[in-house]
PDB file of C-alpha atoms in Angstrom:
ATOM      1  CA  UNK A 265     -12.954  -3.000  -6.723  1.00 90.00           C
ATOM      2  CA  UNK A 266     -10.085  -5.468  -6.006  1.00 93.00           C
ATOM      3  CA  UNK A 267      -7.128  -5.229  -8.262  1.00 96.00           C
ATOM      4  CA  UNK A 268      -6.190  -7.917 -10.787  1.00 97.00           C
ATOM      5  CA  UNK A 269      -3.406  -9.041  -8.958  1.00 97.00           C
ATOM      6  CA  UNK A 270      -2.854 -10.645  -5.794  1.00 94.00           C
ATOM      7  CA  UNK A 271      -0.404  -8.353  -4.006  1.00 92.00           C
ATOM      8  CA  UNK A 272       1.694  -8.620  -0.292  1.00 84.00           C
ATOM      9  CA  UNK A 273       0.257  -5.724   1.538  1.00 80.00           C
ATOM     10  CA  UNK A 274      -2.540  -4.921  -0.449  1.00 80.00           C
ATOM     11  CA  UNK A 275      -5.052  -1.967   0.860  1.00 88.00           C
ATOM     12  CA  UNK A 276      -8.210  -3.426  -0.069  1.00 85.00           C
ATOM     13  CA  UNK A 277      -9.540  -4.216   2.843  1.00 87.00           C
ATOM     14  CA  UNK A 278      -8.181  -0.672   4.694  1.00 92.00           C
ATOM     15  CA  UNK A 279      -9.701   1.842   1.623  1.00 95.00           C
ATOM     16  CA  UNK A 280     -12.153   2.895   4.155  1.00 95.00           C
ATOM     17  CA  UNK A 281      -9.392   3.953   6.314  1.00 95.00           C
ATOM     18  CA  UNK A 282      -7.371   5.564   3.959  1.00 97.00           C
ATOM     19  CA  UNK A 283     -10.563   7.699   2.366  1.00 96.00           C
ATOM     20  CA  UNK A 284     -11.148   8.857   6.220  1.00 96.00           C
ATOM     21  CA  UNK A 285      -7.680  10.269   6.480  1.00 97.00           C
ATOM     22  CA  UNK A 286      -6.331  11.158   3.167  1.00 97.00           C
ATOM     23  CA  UNK A 287      -7.247  14.745   2.043  1.00 96.00           C
ATOM     24  CA  UNK A 288      -9.160  14.939  -1.058  1.00 95.00           C
ATOM     25  CA  UNK A 289     -11.400  18.303  -0.734  1.00 94.00           C
ATOM     26  CA  UNK A 290     -10.075  20.499  -3.819  1.00 94.00           C
ATOM     27  CA  UNK A 291      -7.614  17.927  -4.989  1.00 96.00           C
ATOM     28  CA  UNK A 292      -7.702  16.500  -8.891  1.00 97.00           C
ATOM     29  CA  UNK A 293      -4.666  14.277  -9.233  1.00 98.00           C
ATOM     30  CA  UNK A 294      -3.360  11.433  -7.039  1.00 98.00           C
ATOM     31  CA  UNK A 295       0.104  10.219  -6.856  1.00 98.00           C
ATOM     32  CA  UNK A 296       0.954   6.954  -5.630  1.00 98.00           C
ATOM     33  CA  UNK A 297       4.967   6.267  -5.490  1.00 98.00           C
ATOM     34  CA  UNK A 298       4.350   2.629  -4.835  1.00 97.00           C
ATOM     35  CA  UNK A 299       1.408   1.985  -6.738  1.00 98.00           C
ATOM     36  CA  UNK A 300       1.887  -1.986  -6.058  1.00 95.00           C
ATOM     37  CA  UNK A 301      -1.276  -3.554  -7.233  1.00 96.00           C
ATOM     38  CA  UNK A 302      -3.360  -0.757  -7.813  1.00 97.00           C
ATOM     39  CA  UNK A 303      -6.048  -1.377  -4.971  1.00 96.00           C
ATOM     40  CA  UNK A 304      -5.758   2.660  -3.616  1.00 97.00           C
ATOM     41  CA  UNK A 305      -6.275   4.371  -7.262  1.00 97.00           C
ATOM     42  CA  UNK A 306      -8.744   1.876  -8.496  1.00 97.00           C
ATOM     43  CA  UNK A 307     -10.988   2.603  -5.324  1.00 97.00           C
ATOM     44  CA  UNK A 308     -10.537   6.530  -5.411  1.00 97.00           C
ATOM     45  CA  UNK A 309     -11.983   9.149  -7.585  1.00 96.00           C
ATOM     46  CA  UNK A 310      -9.690  11.779  -9.093  1.00 97.00           C
ATOM     47  CA  UNK A 311      -9.587  13.369 -12.466  1.00 98.00           C
ATOM     48  CA  UNK A 312      -5.794  12.284 -12.891  1.00 98.00           C
ATOM     49  CA  UNK A 313      -3.412   9.322 -11.343  1.00 98.00           C
ATOM     50  CA  UNK A 314       0.203   9.662 -11.504  1.00 98.00           C
ATOM     51  CA  UNK A 315       1.424   6.410 -10.539  1.00 98.00           C
ATOM     52  CA  UNK A 316       4.922   4.786  -9.587  1.00 98.00           C
ATOM     53  CA  UNK A 317       6.482   1.655  -8.855  1.00 97.00           C
ATOM     54  CA  UNK A 318      10.145   0.032  -8.807  1.00 96.00           C
ATOM     55  CA  UNK A 319       8.894  -2.762 -10.610  1.00 96.00           C
ATOM     56  CA  UNK A 320       9.129  -2.725 -14.023  1.00 97.00           C
ATOM     57  CA  UNK A 321       7.259  -5.728 -15.162  1.00 98.00           C
ATOM     58  CA  UNK A 322       4.476  -4.305 -13.093  1.00 98.00           C
ATOM     59  CA  UNK A 323       4.813  -1.025 -14.827  1.00 98.00           C
ATOM     60  CA  UNK A 324       5.110  -2.856 -18.182  1.00 98.00           C
ATOM     61  CA  UNK A 325       1.723  -4.741 -17.186  1.00 98.00           C
ATOM     62  CA  UNK A 326      -0.094  -1.756 -16.276  1.00 98.00           C
ATOM     63  CA  UNK A 327       0.905  -0.146 -19.365  1.00 98.00           C
ATOM     64  CA  UNK A 328      -0.131  -3.009 -21.935  1.00 98.00           C
ATOM     65  CA  UNK A 329      -3.374  -3.296 -20.373  1.00 98.00           C
ATOM     66  CA  UNK A 330      -4.052   0.398 -20.934  1.00 98.00           C
ATOM     67  CA  UNK A 331      -2.899   0.454 -24.220  1.00 98.00           C
ATOM     68  CA  UNK A 332      -4.773  -2.678 -25.798  1.00 97.00           C
ATOM     69  CA  UNK A 333      -7.058  -4.011 -23.042  1.00 98.00           C
ATOM     70  CA  UNK A 334      -9.308  -6.569 -25.274  1.00 98.00           C
ATOM     71  CA  UNK A 335      -6.078  -8.428 -26.958  1.00 98.00           C
ATOM     72  CA  UNK A 336      -4.274  -8.291 -23.782  1.00 98.00           C
ATOM     73  CA  UNK A 337      -7.152 -10.190 -21.695  1.00 98.00           C
ATOM     74  CA  UNK A 338      -7.680 -12.389 -24.659  1.00 98.00           C
ATOM     75  CA  UNK A 339      -4.136 -13.758 -24.753  1.00 98.00           C
ATOM     76  CA  UNK A 340      -4.201 -13.760 -21.039  1.00 98.00           C
ATOM     77  CA  UNK A 341      -7.000 -16.104 -20.753  1.00 98.00           C
ATOM     78  CA  UNK A 342      -5.156 -18.579 -22.860  1.00 98.00           C
ATOM     79  CA  UNK A 343      -2.711 -19.142 -20.164  1.00 98.00           C
ATOM     80  CA  UNK A 344      -5.792 -20.246 -17.682  1.00 98.00           C
ATOM     81  CA  UNK A 345      -6.409 -23.669 -18.085  1.00 97.00           C
ATOM     82  CA  UNK A 346      -5.418 -27.168 -16.453  1.00 96.00           C
ATOM     83  CA  UNK A 347      -2.941 -27.545 -19.150  1.00 97.00           C
ATOM     84  CA  UNK A 348      -0.943 -24.747 -17.500  1.00 98.00           C
ATOM     85  CA  UNK A 349      -1.722 -25.272 -14.065  1.00 98.00           C
ATOM     86  CA  UNK A 350       0.802 -27.762 -13.112  1.00 98.00           C
ATOM     87  CA  UNK A 351       4.227 -27.513 -11.778  1.00 98.00           C
ATOM     88  CA  UNK A 352       6.167 -28.287 -14.790  1.00 98.00           C
ATOM     89  CA  UNK A 353       4.370 -25.895 -16.802  1.00 98.00           C
ATOM     90  CA  UNK A 354       4.923 -23.200 -14.277  1.00 98.00           C
ATOM     91  CA  UNK A 355       8.531 -23.577 -14.085  1.00 98.00           C
ATOM     92  CA  UNK A 356       8.664 -23.889 -17.501  1.00 98.00           C
ATOM     93  CA  UNK A 357       6.947 -20.204 -17.872  1.00 98.00           C
ATOM     94  CA  UNK A 358       8.833 -18.970 -14.993  1.00 98.00           C
ATOM     95  CA  UNK A 359      12.126 -20.001 -16.949  1.00 98.00           C
ATOM     96  CA  UNK A 360      10.737 -18.759 -20.243  1.00 98.00           C
ATOM     97  CA  UNK A 361       9.919 -15.578 -18.194  1.00 98.00           C
ATOM     98  CA  UNK A 362      13.408 -14.686 -16.817  1.00 98.00           C
ATOM     99  CA  UNK A 363      14.945 -15.452 -20.362  1.00 98.00           C
ATOM    100  CA  UNK A 364      13.367 -13.111 -22.470  1.00 98.00           C
ATOM    101  CA  UNK A 365      13.235  -9.309 -22.308  1.00 97.00           C
ATOM    102  CA  UNK A 366       9.970  -9.273 -24.638  1.00 98.00           C
ATOM    103  CA  UNK A 367       7.544  -6.794 -22.675  1.00 98.00           C
ATOM    104  CA  UNK A 368       4.249  -8.176 -23.787  1.00 98.00           C
ATOM    105  CA  UNK A 369       5.328 -11.517 -23.020  1.00 98.00           C
ATOM    106  CA  UNK A 370       7.067 -11.022 -20.095  1.00 98.00           C
ATOM    107  CA  UNK A 371       3.665  -9.030 -18.816  1.00 98.00           C
ATOM    108  CA  UNK A 372       1.439 -12.205 -20.099  1.00 98.00           C
ATOM    109  CA  UNK A 373       3.660 -14.393 -17.937  1.00 98.00           C
ATOM    110  CA  UNK A 374       3.764 -12.229 -15.056  1.00 98.00           C
ATOM    111  CA  UNK A 375       0.057 -12.232 -14.633  1.00 98.00           C
ATOM    112  CA  UNK A 376      -0.013 -15.787 -15.120  1.00 98.00           C
ATOM    113  CA  UNK A 377       2.605 -16.456 -12.079  1.00 98.00           C
ATOM    114  CA  UNK A 378       0.956 -13.710 -10.004  1.00 97.00           C
ATOM    115  CA  UNK A 379      -2.304 -16.214  -9.964  1.00 97.00           C
ATOM    116  CA  UNK A 380      -0.687 -19.804 -10.305  1.00 98.00           C
ATOM    117  CA  UNK A 381       2.812 -18.603  -7.620  1.00 97.00           C
ATOM    118  CA  UNK A 382       2.603 -19.406  -4.213  1.00 95.00           C
ATOM    119  CA  UNK A 383       0.568 -17.114  -2.049  1.00 90.00           C
ATOM    120  CA  UNK A 384       0.408 -14.247  -4.290  1.00 85.00           C
ATOM    121  CA  UNK A 385       4.080 -13.191  -3.695  1.00 91.00           C
ATOM    122  CA  UNK A 386       6.060 -11.129  -6.281  1.00 94.00           C
ATOM    123  CA  UNK A 387       9.771 -11.919  -5.582  1.00 94.00           C
ATOM    124  CA  UNK A 388      13.064 -11.788  -7.095  1.00 95.00           C
ATOM    125  CA  UNK A 389      16.593 -13.230  -6.793  1.00 93.00           C
ATOM    126  CA  UNK A 390      19.508 -10.915  -6.407  1.00 90.00           C
ATOM    127  CA  UNK A 391      20.446 -11.657 -10.011  1.00 92.00           C
ATOM    128  CA  UNK A 392      16.936 -10.249 -10.905  1.00 93.00           C
ATOM    129  CA  UNK A 393      15.366 -13.786 -11.403  1.00 97.00           C
ATOM    130  CA  UNK A 394      11.822 -14.442 -10.430  1.00 97.00           C
ATOM    131  CA  UNK A 395      11.605 -17.266  -8.148  1.00 96.00           C
ATOM    132  CA  UNK A 396       8.314 -17.410  -6.597  1.00 97.00           C
ATOM    133  CA  UNK A 397       7.630 -21.370  -6.434  1.00 97.00           C
ATOM    134  CA  UNK A 398       4.173 -22.938  -7.858  1.00 98.00           C
ATOM    135  CA  UNK A 399       0.917 -22.408  -5.742  1.00 96.00           C
ATOM    136  CA  UNK A 400      -0.987 -25.704  -6.277  1.00 94.00           C
ATOM    137  CA  UNK A 401      -4.125 -23.858  -6.570  1.00 96.00           C
ATOM    138  CA  UNK A 402      -7.084 -26.248  -8.297  1.00 95.00           C
ATOM    139  CA  UNK A 403      -8.637 -23.707 -10.238  1.00 95.00           C
ATOM    140  CA  UNK A 404      -6.924 -20.256 -10.316  1.00 96.00           C
ATOM    141  CA  UNK A 405      -8.639 -17.362 -10.579  1.00 97.00           C
ATOM    142  CA  UNK A 406      -9.127 -15.395 -14.278  1.00 98.00           C
ATOM    143  CA  UNK A 407      -9.596 -11.780 -13.052  1.00 98.00           C
ATOM    144  CA  UNK A 408     -11.444 -10.765 -16.546  1.00 98.00           C
ATOM    145  CA  UNK A 409     -13.774  -8.377 -14.669  1.00 98.00           C
ATOM    146  CA  UNK A 410     -10.684  -6.644 -12.412  1.00 98.00           C
ATOM    147  CA  UNK A 411      -8.802  -6.035 -15.617  1.00 98.00           C
ATOM    148  CA  UNK A 412     -11.493  -4.567 -17.676  1.00 98.00           C
ATOM    149  CA  UNK A 413     -12.457  -2.410 -14.954  1.00 98.00           C
ATOM    150  CA  UNK A 414      -8.368  -1.698 -14.583  1.00 98.00           C
ATOM    151  CA  UNK A 415      -8.458  -0.780 -18.428  1.00 98.00           C
ATOM    152  CA  UNK A 416     -11.199   2.218 -17.712  1.00 98.00           C
ATOM    153  CA  UNK A 417      -9.980   3.372 -14.741  1.00 98.00           C
ATOM    154  CA  UNK A 418      -6.108   3.434 -16.558  1.00 98.00           C
ATOM    155  CA  UNK A 419      -7.492   5.858 -19.192  1.00 98.00           C
ATOM    156  CA  UNK A 420      -6.625   8.551 -16.656  1.00 98.00           C
ATOM    157  CA  UNK A 421      -3.659   7.279 -15.292  1.00 98.00           C
ATOM    158  CA  UNK A 422      -0.034   7.650 -16.104  1.00 98.00           C
ATOM    159  CA  UNK A 423       2.284   4.689 -14.743  1.00 98.00           C
ATOM    160  CA  UNK A 424       6.088   5.005 -14.842  1.00 98.00           C
ATOM    161  CA  UNK A 425       9.021   3.031 -13.121  1.00 98.00           C
ATOM    162  CA  UNK A 426      11.190   4.708 -10.586  1.00 97.00           C
ATOM    163  CA  UNK A 427      12.267   5.541  -7.259  1.00 96.00           C
ATOM    164  CA  UNK A 428       9.744   7.094  -5.026  1.00 98.00           C
ATOM    165  CA  UNK A 429      11.320  10.545  -5.199  1.00 97.00           C
ATOM    166  CA  UNK A 430      10.534  10.489  -9.013  1.00 98.00           C
ATOM    167  CA  UNK A 431       6.774  10.778  -7.867  1.00 98.00           C
ATOM    168  CA  UNK A 432       7.807  13.847  -5.464  1.00 98.00           C
ATOM    169  CA  UNK A 433       9.274  15.604  -8.229  1.00 98.00           C
ATOM    170  CA  UNK A 434       6.210  15.620 -10.647  1.00 97.00           C
ATOM    171  CA  UNK A 435       4.326  16.863  -7.479  1.00 98.00           C
ATOM    172  CA  UNK A 436       2.343  20.263  -8.293  1.00 96.00           C
ATOM    173  CA  UNK A 437      -0.525  22.012  -6.674  1.00 94.00           C
ATOM    174  CA  UNK A 438      -3.528  20.067  -6.594  1.00 95.00           C
ATOM    175  CA  UNK A 439      -2.072  17.033  -5.791  1.00 98.00           C
ATOM    176  CA  UNK A 440      -2.487  14.444  -3.227  1.00 98.00           C
ATOM    177  CA  UNK A 441      -0.188  11.605  -2.238  1.00 98.00           C
ATOM    178  CA  UNK A 442      -1.053   8.527  -0.819  1.00 98.00           C
ATOM    179  CA  UNK A 443       2.571   6.418  -0.020  1.00 98.00           C
ATOM    180  CA  UNK A 444       2.267   2.372   0.613  1.00 97.00           C
ATOM    181  CA  UNK A 445       5.995   1.588   1.186  1.00 96.00           C
ATOM    182  CA  UNK A 446       7.518  -1.657   2.034  1.00 94.00           C
ATOM    183  CA  UNK A 447       6.779  -1.593   5.482  1.00 94.00           C
ATOM    184  CA  UNK A 448       9.543  -1.411   8.538  1.00 93.00           C
ATOM    185  CA  UNK A 449       9.530  -5.302   9.897  1.00 89.00           C
ATOM    186  CA  UNK A 450       7.883  -6.011  13.048  1.00 86.00           C
ATOM    187  CA  UNK A 451      10.663  -8.560  13.888  1.00 79.00           C
ATOM    188  CA  UNK A 452      14.065  -6.990  12.576  1.00 69.00           C
ATOM    189  CA  UNK A 453      15.580 -10.381  12.462  1.00 64.00           C
ATOM    190  CA  UNK A 454      13.005 -11.554   9.687  1.00 55.00           C
ATOM    191  CA  UNK A 455      12.761  -8.579   7.211  1.00 49.00           C
ATOM    192  CA  UNK A 456      11.340  -9.009   4.299  1.00 49.00           C
ATOM    193  CA  UNK A 457      10.985  -5.906   2.036  1.00 48.00           C
ATOM    194  CA  UNK A 458      12.766  -7.214  -1.316  1.00 46.00           C
ATOM    195  CA  UNK A 459       9.751  -6.950  -3.562  1.00 47.00           C
ATOM    196  CA  UNK A 460      11.197  -5.935  -6.430  1.00 47.00           C
ATOM    197  CA  UNK A 461      14.708  -7.251  -6.015  1.00 47.00           C
ATOM    198  CA  UNK A 462      16.084  -4.368  -3.519  1.00 54.00           C
ATOM    199  CA  UNK A 463      15.712  -3.924  -0.178  1.00 82.00           C
ATOM    200  CA  UNK A 464      14.024  -0.788   1.362  1.00 90.00           C
ATOM    201  CA  UNK A 465      15.970   0.330   4.539  1.00 93.00           C
ATOM    202  CA  UNK A 466      15.548   2.842   7.363  1.00 94.00           C
ATOM    203  CA  UNK A 467      17.366   5.196   5.320  1.00 96.00           C
ATOM    204  CA  UNK A 468      14.712   5.195   2.690  1.00 96.00           C
ATOM    205  CA  UNK A 469      11.838   5.241   5.250  1.00 97.00           C
ATOM    206  CA  UNK A 470      13.441   8.318   6.521  1.00 98.00           C
ATOM    207  CA  UNK A 471      14.396   9.985   3.013  1.00 97.00           C
ATOM    208  CA  UNK A 472      10.203   9.090   2.452  1.00 98.00           C
ATOM    209  CA  UNK A 473       9.374  11.561   4.987  1.00 98.00           C
ATOM    210  CA  UNK A 474      11.771  14.261   4.067  1.00 98.00           C
ATOM    211  CA  UNK A 475       9.968  13.801   0.564  1.00 98.00           C
ATOM    212  CA  UNK A 476       6.525  14.407   2.266  1.00 98.00           C
ATOM    213  CA  UNK A 477       7.867  17.295   4.283  1.00 97.00           C
ATOM    214  CA  UNK A 478       9.216  19.061   1.342  1.00 97.00           C
ATOM    215  CA  UNK A 479       6.213  18.692  -0.552  1.00 98.00           C
ATOM    216  CA  UNK A 480       4.051  20.124   2.303  1.00 96.00           C
ATOM    217  CA  UNK A 481       5.491  23.529   1.915  1.00 91.00           C
ATOM    218  CA  UNK A 482       3.902  23.624  -1.568  1.00 93.00           C
ATOM    219  CA  UNK A 483       0.324  22.882   0.031  1.00 95.00           C
ATOM    220  CA  UNK A 484       0.470  18.960  -1.011  1.00 97.00           C
ATOM    221  CA  UNK A 485      -0.177  16.747   1.571  1.00 98.00           C
ATOM    222  CA  UNK A 486       1.106  13.195   1.714  1.00 98.00           C
ATOM    223  CA  UNK A 487      -0.411  10.130   3.760  1.00 98.00           C
ATOM    224  CA  UNK A 488       2.084   7.244   4.591  1.00 98.00           C
ATOM    225  CA  UNK A 489       1.115   3.894   5.730  1.00 97.00           C
ATOM    226  CA  UNK A 490       3.656   1.827   7.645  1.00 96.00           C
ATOM    227  CA  UNK A 491       3.490  -0.783  10.602  1.00 95.00           C
ATOM    228  CA  UNK A 492       2.894   0.710  14.111  1.00 96.00           C
ATOM    229  CA  UNK A 493       6.457  -0.095  15.631  1.00 95.00           C
ATOM    230  CA  UNK A 494       9.156   1.789  17.756  1.00 95.00           C
ATOM    231  CA  UNK A 495      10.699   2.644  14.960  1.00 96.00           C
ATOM    232  CA  UNK A 496       7.902   4.123  12.902  1.00 97.00           C
ATOM    233  CA  UNK A 497       6.372   5.590  16.277  1.00 97.00           C
ATOM    234  CA  UNK A 498       9.657   7.863  16.234  1.00 97.00           C
ATOM    235  CA  UNK A 499       9.980   8.208  12.418  1.00 98.00           C
ATOM    236  CA  UNK A 500       6.258   9.778  12.302  1.00 98.00           C
ATOM    237  CA  UNK A 501       6.422  11.830  15.385  1.00 97.00           C
ATOM    238  CA  UNK A 502       6.219  15.294  13.397  1.00 96.00           C
ATOM    239  CA  UNK A 503       3.085  13.983  11.327  1.00 97.00           C
ATOM    240  CA  UNK A 504       0.218  16.208  11.342  1.00 97.00           C
ATOM    241  CA  UNK A 505      -2.768  13.469  11.957  1.00 97.00           C
ATOM    242  CA  UNK A 506      -2.108   9.740  12.806  1.00 97.00           C
ATOM    243  CA  UNK A 507      -4.381   6.787  12.697  1.00 97.00           C
ATOM    244  CA  UNK A 508      -3.885   3.544  14.138  1.00 96.00           C
ATOM    245  CA  UNK A 509      -6.036   0.402  13.364  1.00 91.00           C
ATOM    246  CA  UNK A 510      -5.559  -3.636  13.152  1.00 89.00           C
ATOM    247  CA  UNK A 511      -5.032  -5.661  10.162  1.00 85.00           C
ATOM    248  CA  UNK A 512      -5.257  -9.063   9.507  1.00 74.00           C
ATOM    249  CA  UNK A 513      -1.905 -10.221   7.855  1.00 65.00           C
ATOM    250  CA  UNK A 514      -2.600 -12.909   5.545  1.00 55.00           C
ATOM    251  CA  UNK A 515       0.614 -13.583   3.859  1.00 47.00           C
ATOM    252  CA  UNK A 516       2.402 -16.250   6.018  1.00 48.00           C
ATOM    253  CA  UNK A 517       3.517 -19.958   5.387  1.00 49.00           C
ATOM    254  CA  UNK A 518       2.001 -20.817   8.703  1.00 50.00           C
ATOM    255  CA  UNK A 519      -1.497 -20.346   9.691  1.00 50.00           C
ATOM    256  CA  UNK A 520      -0.352 -19.255  13.243  1.00 53.00           C
ATOM    257  CA  UNK A 521       1.614 -16.492  11.838  1.00 53.00           C
ATOM    258  CA  UNK A 522      -1.688 -15.029   9.974  1.00 61.00           C
ATOM    259  CA  UNK A 523      -2.282 -12.587  13.102  1.00 71.00           C
ATOM    260  CA  UNK A 524      -3.513  -8.953  13.233  1.00 81.00           C
ATOM    261  CA  UNK A 525      -0.968  -6.445  13.382  1.00 87.00           C
ATOM    262  CA  UNK A 526      -1.247  -2.520  14.108  1.00 93.00           C
ATOM    263  CA  UNK A 527      -0.585  -0.270  11.377  1.00 96.00           C
ATOM    264  CA  UNK A 528       0.051   3.650  11.421  1.00 97.00           C
ATOM    265  CA  UNK A 529      -1.476   6.059   8.842  1.00 98.00           C
ATOM    266  CA  UNK A 530       0.661   9.263   9.147  1.00 98.00           C
ATOM    267  CA  UNK A 531      -0.348  12.691   7.284  1.00 98.00           C
ATOM    268  CA  UNK A 532       1.700  15.511   6.487  1.00 98.00           C
ATOM    269  CA  UNK A 533      -0.183  18.671   5.494  1.00 96.00           C
TER     270      UNK A 533
END
């Protein structure tokens, strides 16, 4: 099942690769410290899910869908018509989003902008303002079936905003952890990891591995996705298992930039 959200680096196309490496035997709860669009938890079967992300708007949206799905879907659908599919209306709503602290309104506009904004990006400026431009799609898709599926799956999930260390601090026997952090850049001169208004540094990547090593002693396995570059080759040198595969990258302004890149799954157990 697809996520209701367009999401840079979404894992829908590589679920089978993740399943082939992620230890699930005897595990009852999936923890995701970087839940993102949610494709992984939506396509894996566990008794419980503990899902964390730094993006407060994302977590608020997920909790709102979980709490009252039918009301949210009915209200969200009102934004998906030709009246709202213009640059003028998009920028009006983006301004309204950036100027309000109303969680419900922000969640509705967040979904609208995700589907009407450029290339499925989620990006904020240094002041915390959402700044993705209008996408100019003829008929933006309203993900009703995906929202309904999400709402059903979310009954077994807990969504929390916070740093990835929070997720690791909650881990216990019977858990398995899957990490999809902002990727280490292929080109260090054009690094883009500021999905939630903050950057994810090499030090953060190292801190993530340290968290994986720390819970390994409790019998809790951790699987990490990333680009396979010189930095990650060295970073994951001590992983118990590694899997390399090719992925088609489609979040690119120019068609020629949509090329296959090599990724790694590094398992700590």
